[in-house]
JSON list of C-alpha atoms in Angstrom, two decimals:
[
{"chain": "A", "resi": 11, "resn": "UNK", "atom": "CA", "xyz": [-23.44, 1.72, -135.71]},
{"chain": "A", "resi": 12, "resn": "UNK", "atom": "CA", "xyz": [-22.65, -0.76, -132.22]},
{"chain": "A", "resi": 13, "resn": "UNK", "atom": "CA", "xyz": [-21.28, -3.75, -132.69]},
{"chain": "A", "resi": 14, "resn": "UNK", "atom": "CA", "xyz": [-21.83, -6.77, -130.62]},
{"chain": "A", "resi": 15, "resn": "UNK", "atom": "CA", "xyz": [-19.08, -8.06, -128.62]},
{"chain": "A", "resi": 16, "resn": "UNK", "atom": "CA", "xyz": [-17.67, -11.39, -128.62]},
{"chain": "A", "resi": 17, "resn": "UNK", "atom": "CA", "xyz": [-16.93, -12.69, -125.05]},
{"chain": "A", "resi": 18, "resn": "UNK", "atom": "CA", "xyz": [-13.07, -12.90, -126.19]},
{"chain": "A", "resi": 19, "resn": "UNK", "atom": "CA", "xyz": [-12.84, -9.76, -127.36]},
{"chain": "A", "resi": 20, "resn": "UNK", "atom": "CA", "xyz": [-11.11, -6.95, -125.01]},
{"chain": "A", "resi": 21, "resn": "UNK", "atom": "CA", "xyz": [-10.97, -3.41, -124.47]},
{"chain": "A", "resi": 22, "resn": "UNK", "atom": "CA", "xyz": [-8.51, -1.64, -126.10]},
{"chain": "A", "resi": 23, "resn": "UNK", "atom": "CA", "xyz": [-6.57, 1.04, -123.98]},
{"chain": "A", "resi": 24, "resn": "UNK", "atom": "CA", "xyz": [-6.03, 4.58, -124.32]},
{"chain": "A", "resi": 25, "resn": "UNK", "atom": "CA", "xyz": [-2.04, 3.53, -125.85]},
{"chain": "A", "resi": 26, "resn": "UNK", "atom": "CA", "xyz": [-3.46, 1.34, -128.08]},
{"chain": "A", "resi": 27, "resn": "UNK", "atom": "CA", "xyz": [-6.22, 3.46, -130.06]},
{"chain": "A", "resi": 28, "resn": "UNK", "atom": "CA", "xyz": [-3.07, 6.18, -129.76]},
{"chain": "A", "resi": 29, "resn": "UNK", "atom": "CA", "xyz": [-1.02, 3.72, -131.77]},
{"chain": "A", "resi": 30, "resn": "UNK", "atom": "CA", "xyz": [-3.96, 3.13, -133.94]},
{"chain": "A", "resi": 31, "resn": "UNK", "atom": "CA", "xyz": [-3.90, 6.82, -134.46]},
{"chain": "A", "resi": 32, "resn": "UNK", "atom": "CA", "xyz": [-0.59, 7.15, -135.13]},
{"chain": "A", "resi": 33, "resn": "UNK", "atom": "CA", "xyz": [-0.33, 4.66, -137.84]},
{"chain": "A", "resi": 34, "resn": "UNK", "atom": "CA", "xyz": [-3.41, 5.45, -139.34]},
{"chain": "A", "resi": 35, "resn": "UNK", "atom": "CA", "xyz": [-1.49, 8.80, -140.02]},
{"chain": "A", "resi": 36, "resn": "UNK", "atom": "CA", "xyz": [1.34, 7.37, -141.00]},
{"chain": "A", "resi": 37, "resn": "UNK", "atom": "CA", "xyz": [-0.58, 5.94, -144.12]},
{"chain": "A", "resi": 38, "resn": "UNK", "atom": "CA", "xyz": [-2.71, 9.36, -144.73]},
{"chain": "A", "resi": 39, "resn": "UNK", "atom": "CA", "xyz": [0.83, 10.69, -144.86]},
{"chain": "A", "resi": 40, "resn": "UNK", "atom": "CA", "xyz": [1.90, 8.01, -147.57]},
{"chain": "A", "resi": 41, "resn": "UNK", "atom": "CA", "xyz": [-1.44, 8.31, -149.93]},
{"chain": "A", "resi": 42, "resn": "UNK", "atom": "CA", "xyz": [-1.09, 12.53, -149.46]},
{"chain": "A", "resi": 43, "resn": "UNK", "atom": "CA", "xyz": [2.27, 12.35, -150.70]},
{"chain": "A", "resi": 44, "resn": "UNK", "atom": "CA", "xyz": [1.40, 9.43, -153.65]},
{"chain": "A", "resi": 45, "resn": "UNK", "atom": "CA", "xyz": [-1.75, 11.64, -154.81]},
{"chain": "A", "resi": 46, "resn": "UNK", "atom": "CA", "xyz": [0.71, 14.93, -155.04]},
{"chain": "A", "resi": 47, "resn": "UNK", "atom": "CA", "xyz": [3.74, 13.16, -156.72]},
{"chain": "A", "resi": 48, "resn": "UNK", "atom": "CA", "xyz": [1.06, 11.72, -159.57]},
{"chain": "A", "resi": 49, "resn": "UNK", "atom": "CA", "xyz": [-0.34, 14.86, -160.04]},
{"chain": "A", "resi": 50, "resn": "UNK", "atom": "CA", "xyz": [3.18, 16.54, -160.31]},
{"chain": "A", "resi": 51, "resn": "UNK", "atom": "CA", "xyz": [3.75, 13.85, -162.84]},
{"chain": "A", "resi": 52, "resn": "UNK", "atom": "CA", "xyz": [0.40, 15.09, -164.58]},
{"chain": "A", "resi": 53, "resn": "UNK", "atom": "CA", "xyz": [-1.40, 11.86, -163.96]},
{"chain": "A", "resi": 54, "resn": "UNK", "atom": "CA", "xyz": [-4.33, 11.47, -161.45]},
{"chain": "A", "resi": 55, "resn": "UNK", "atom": "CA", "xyz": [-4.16, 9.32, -158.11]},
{"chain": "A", "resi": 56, "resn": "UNK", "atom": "CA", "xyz": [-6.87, 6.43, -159.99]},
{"chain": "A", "resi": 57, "resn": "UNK", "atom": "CA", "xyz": [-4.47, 7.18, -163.31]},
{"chain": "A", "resi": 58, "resn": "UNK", "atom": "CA", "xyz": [-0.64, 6.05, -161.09]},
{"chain": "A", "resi": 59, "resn": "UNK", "atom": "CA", "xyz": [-2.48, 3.68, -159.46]},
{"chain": "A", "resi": 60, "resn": "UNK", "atom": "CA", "xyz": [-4.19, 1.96, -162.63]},
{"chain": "A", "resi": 61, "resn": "UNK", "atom": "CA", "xyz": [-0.74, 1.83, -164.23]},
{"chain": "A", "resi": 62, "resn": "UNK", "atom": "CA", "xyz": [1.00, 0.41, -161.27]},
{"chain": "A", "resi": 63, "resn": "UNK", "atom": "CA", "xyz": [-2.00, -2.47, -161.15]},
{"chain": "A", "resi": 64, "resn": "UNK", "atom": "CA", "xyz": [-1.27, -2.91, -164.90]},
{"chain": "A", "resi": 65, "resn": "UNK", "atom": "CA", "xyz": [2.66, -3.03, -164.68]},
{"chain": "A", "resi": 66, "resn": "UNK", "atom": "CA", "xyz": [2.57, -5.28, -161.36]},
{"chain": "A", "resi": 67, "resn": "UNK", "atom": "CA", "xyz": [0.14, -8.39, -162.83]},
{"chain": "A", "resi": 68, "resn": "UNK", "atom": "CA", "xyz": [2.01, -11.24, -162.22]},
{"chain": "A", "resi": 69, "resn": "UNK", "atom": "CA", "xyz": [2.26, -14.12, -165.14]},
{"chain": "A", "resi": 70, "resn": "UNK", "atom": "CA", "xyz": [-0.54, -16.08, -165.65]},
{"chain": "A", "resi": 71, "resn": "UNK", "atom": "CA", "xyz": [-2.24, -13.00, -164.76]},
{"chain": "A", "resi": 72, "resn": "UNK", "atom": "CA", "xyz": [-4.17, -10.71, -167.14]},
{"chain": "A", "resi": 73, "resn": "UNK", "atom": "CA", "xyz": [-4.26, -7.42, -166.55]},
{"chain": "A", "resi": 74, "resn": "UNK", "atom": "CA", "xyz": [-8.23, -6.63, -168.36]},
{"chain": "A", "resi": 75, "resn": "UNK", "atom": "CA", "xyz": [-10.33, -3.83, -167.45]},
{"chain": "A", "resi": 76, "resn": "UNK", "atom": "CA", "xyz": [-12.49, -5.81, -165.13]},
{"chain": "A", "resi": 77, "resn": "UNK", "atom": "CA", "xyz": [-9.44, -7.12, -163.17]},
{"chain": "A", "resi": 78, "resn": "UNK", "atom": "CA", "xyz": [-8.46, -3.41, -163.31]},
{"chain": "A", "resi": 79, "resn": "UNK", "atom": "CA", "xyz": [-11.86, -2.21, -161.85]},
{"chain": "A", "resi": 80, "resn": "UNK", "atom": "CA", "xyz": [-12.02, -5.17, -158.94]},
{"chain": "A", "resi": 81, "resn": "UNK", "atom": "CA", "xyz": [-8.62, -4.48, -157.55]},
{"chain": "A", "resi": 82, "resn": "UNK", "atom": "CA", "xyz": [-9.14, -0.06, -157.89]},
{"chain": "A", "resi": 83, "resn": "UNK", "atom": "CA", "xyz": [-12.54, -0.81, -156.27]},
{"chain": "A", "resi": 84, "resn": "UNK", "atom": "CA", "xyz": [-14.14, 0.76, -158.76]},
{"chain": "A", "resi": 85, "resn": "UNK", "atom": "CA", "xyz": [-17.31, -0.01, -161.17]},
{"chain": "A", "resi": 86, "resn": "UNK", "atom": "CA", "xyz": [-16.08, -1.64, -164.64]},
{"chain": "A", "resi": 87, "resn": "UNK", "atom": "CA", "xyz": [-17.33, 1.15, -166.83]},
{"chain": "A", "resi": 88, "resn": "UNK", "atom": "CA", "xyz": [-15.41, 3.61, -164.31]},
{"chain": "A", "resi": 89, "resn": "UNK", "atom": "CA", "xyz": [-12.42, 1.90, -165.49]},
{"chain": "A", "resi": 90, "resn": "UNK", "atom": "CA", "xyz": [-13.18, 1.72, -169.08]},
{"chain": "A", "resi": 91, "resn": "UNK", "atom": "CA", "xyz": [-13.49, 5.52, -168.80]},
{"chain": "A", "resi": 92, "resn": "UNK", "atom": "CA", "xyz": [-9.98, 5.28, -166.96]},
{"chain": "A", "resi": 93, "resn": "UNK", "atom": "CA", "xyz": [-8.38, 3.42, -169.79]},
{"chain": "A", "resi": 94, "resn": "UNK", "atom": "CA", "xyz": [-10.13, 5.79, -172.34]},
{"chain": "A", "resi": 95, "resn": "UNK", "atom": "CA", "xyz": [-8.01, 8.75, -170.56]},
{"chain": "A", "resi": 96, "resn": "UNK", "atom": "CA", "xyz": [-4.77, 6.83, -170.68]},
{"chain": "A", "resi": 97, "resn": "UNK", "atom": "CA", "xyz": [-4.74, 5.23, -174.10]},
{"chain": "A", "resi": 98, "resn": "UNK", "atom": "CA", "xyz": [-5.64, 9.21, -175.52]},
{"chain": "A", "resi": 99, "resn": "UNK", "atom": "CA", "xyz": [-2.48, 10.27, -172.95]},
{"chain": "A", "resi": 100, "resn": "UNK", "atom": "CA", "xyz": [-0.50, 7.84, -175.02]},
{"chain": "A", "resi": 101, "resn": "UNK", "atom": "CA", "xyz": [0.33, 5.41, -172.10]},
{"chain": "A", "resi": 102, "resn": "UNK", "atom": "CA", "xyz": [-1.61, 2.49, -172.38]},
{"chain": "A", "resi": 103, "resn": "UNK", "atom": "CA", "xyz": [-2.51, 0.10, -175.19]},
{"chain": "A", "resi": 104, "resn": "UNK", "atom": "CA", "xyz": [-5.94, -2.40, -175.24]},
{"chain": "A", "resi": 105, "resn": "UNK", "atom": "CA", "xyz": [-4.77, -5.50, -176.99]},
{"chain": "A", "resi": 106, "resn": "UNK", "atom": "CA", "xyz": [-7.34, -7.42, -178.48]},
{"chain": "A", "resi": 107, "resn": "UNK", "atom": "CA", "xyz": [-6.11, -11.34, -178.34]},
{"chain": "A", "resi": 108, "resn": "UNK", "atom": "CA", "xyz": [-5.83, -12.95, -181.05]},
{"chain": "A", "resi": 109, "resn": "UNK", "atom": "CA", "xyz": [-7.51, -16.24, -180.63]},
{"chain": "A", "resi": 110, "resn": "UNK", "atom": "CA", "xyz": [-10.41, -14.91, -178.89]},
{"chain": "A", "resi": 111, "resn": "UNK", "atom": "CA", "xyz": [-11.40, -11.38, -180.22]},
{"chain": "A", "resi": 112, "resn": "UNK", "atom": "CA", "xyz": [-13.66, -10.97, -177.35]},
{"chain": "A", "resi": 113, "resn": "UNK", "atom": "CA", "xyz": [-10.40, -10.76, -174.63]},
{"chain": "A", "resi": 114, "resn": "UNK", "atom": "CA", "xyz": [-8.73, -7.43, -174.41]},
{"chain": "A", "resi": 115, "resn": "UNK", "atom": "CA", "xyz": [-5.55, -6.88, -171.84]},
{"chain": "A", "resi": 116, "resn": "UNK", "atom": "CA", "xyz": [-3.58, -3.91, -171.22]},
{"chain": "A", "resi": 117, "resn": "UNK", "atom": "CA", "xyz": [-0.56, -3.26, -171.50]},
{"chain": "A", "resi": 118, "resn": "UNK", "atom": "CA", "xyz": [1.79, 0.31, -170.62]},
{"chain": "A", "resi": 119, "resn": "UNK", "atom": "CA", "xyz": [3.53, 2.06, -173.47]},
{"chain": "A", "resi": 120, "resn": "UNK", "atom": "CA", "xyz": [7.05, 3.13, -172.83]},
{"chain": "A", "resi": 121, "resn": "UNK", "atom": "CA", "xyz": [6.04, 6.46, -172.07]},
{"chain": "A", "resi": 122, "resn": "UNK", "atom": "CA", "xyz": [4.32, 4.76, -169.12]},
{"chain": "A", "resi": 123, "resn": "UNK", "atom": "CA", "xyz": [7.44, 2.73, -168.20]},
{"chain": "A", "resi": 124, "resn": "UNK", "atom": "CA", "xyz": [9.13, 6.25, -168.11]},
{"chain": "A", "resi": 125, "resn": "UNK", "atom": "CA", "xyz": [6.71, 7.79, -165.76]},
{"chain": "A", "resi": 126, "resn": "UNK", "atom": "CA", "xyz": [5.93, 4.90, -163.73]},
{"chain": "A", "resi": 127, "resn": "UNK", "atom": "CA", "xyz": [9.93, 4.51, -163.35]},
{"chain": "A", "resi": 128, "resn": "UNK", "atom": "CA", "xyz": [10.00, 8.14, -161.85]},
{"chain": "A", "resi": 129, "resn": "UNK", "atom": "CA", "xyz": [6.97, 7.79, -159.36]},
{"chain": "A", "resi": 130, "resn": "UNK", "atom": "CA", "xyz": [8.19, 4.43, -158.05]},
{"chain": "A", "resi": 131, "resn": "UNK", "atom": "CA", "xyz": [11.46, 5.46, -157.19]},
{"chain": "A", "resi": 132, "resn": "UNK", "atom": "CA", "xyz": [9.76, 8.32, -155.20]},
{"chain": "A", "resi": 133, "resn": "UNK", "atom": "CA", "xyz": [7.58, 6.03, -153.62]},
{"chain": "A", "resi": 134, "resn": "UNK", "atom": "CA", "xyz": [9.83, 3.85, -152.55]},
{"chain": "A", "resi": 135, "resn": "UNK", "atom": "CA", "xyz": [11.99, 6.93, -150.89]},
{"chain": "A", "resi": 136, "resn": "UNK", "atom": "CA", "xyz": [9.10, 7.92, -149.29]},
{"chain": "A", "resi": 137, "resn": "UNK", "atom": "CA", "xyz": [8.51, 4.07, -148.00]},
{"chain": "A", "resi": 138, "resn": "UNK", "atom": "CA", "xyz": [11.48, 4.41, -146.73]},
{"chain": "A", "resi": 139, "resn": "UNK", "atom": "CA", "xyz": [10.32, 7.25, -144.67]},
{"chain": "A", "resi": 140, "resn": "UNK", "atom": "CA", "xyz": [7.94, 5.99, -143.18]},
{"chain": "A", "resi": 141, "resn": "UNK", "atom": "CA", "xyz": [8.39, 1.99, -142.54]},
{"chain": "A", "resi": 142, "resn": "UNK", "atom": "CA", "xyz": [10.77, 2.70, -139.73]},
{"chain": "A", "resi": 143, "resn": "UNK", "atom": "CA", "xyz": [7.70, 4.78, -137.96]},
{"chain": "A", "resi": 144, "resn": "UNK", "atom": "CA", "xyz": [5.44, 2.25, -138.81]},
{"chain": "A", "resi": 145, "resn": "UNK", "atom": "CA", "xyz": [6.97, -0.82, -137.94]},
{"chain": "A", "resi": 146, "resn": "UNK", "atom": "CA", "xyz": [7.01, 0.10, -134.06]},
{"chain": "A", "resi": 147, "resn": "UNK", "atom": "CA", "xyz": [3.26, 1.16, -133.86]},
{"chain": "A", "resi": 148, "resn": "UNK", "atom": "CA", "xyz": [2.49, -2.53, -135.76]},
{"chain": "A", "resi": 149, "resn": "UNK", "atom": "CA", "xyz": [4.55, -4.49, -133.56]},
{"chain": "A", "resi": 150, "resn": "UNK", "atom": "CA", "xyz": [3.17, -2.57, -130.43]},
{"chain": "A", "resi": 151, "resn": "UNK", "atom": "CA", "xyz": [-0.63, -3.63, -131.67]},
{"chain": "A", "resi": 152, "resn": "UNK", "atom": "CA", "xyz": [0.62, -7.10, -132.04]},
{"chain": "A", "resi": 153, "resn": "UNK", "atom": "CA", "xyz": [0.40, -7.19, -135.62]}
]
């Protein structure tokens, strides 16, 4: 599919679609290693990263299925099924609000915690890892 050009826009050279390249690996390289360490964990990529949405609401947030489905970019009753799988696992709850039966959040168990505890401290090794290759390639684009 072409795209017009604006008559600001410029080429990009050969260095720059390399550094493109190189960071766009970098962040296969991050998701490879997040899918494998959820699965060693016995969870599945959507499962970690459904808990990690969950555990990282902020307050005055409320962490329901649909805000689950828009930030996974998934349909709403793909995430119901989600939640189905991880409140049979044991490691998330549906809490129906009392005021307004209607309104159901969800929160982790502590089985969750556990795990999440685990994967995040991986993740964040891995992060490690890779922010110092990163950072370069970014600042090189101008970003």
């Amino acid at each position: 599919m072409a795209s017009k050009r604006s008559s600001t826009s410029r080429e990009l050279g050969d260095a720059e679609y390399q550094r493109l390249a190189q960071f766009r690996y970098a962040l296969r390289q991050f998701l490879h290693f997040s899918d494998d360490a959820a699965r060693q964990a016995g969870l599945n990529p959507q499962q970690y990263q459904l808990l990690v949405l969950v555990r990282g609401f902020t307050p005055g947030e409320e962490p329901t299925v649909g805000a689950v489905a828009k930030r996974l970019l998934i349909k709403h009753h793909s995430a119901v099924g989600l939640v189905d799988r991880l409140e049979a696992e044991g490691l998330l709850v549906r809490k129906r609000d009392g005021i307004d039966g209607r309104k159901v959040t969800l929160a982790l168990t502590g089985k969750a915690e556990t795990v999440l505890n685990l994967l995040v401290g991986a993740h964040r090794k891995e992060l490690r890892r890779l922010v110092p290759l990163m950072k370069p390639l970014l600042a090189e684009l101008g970003l």
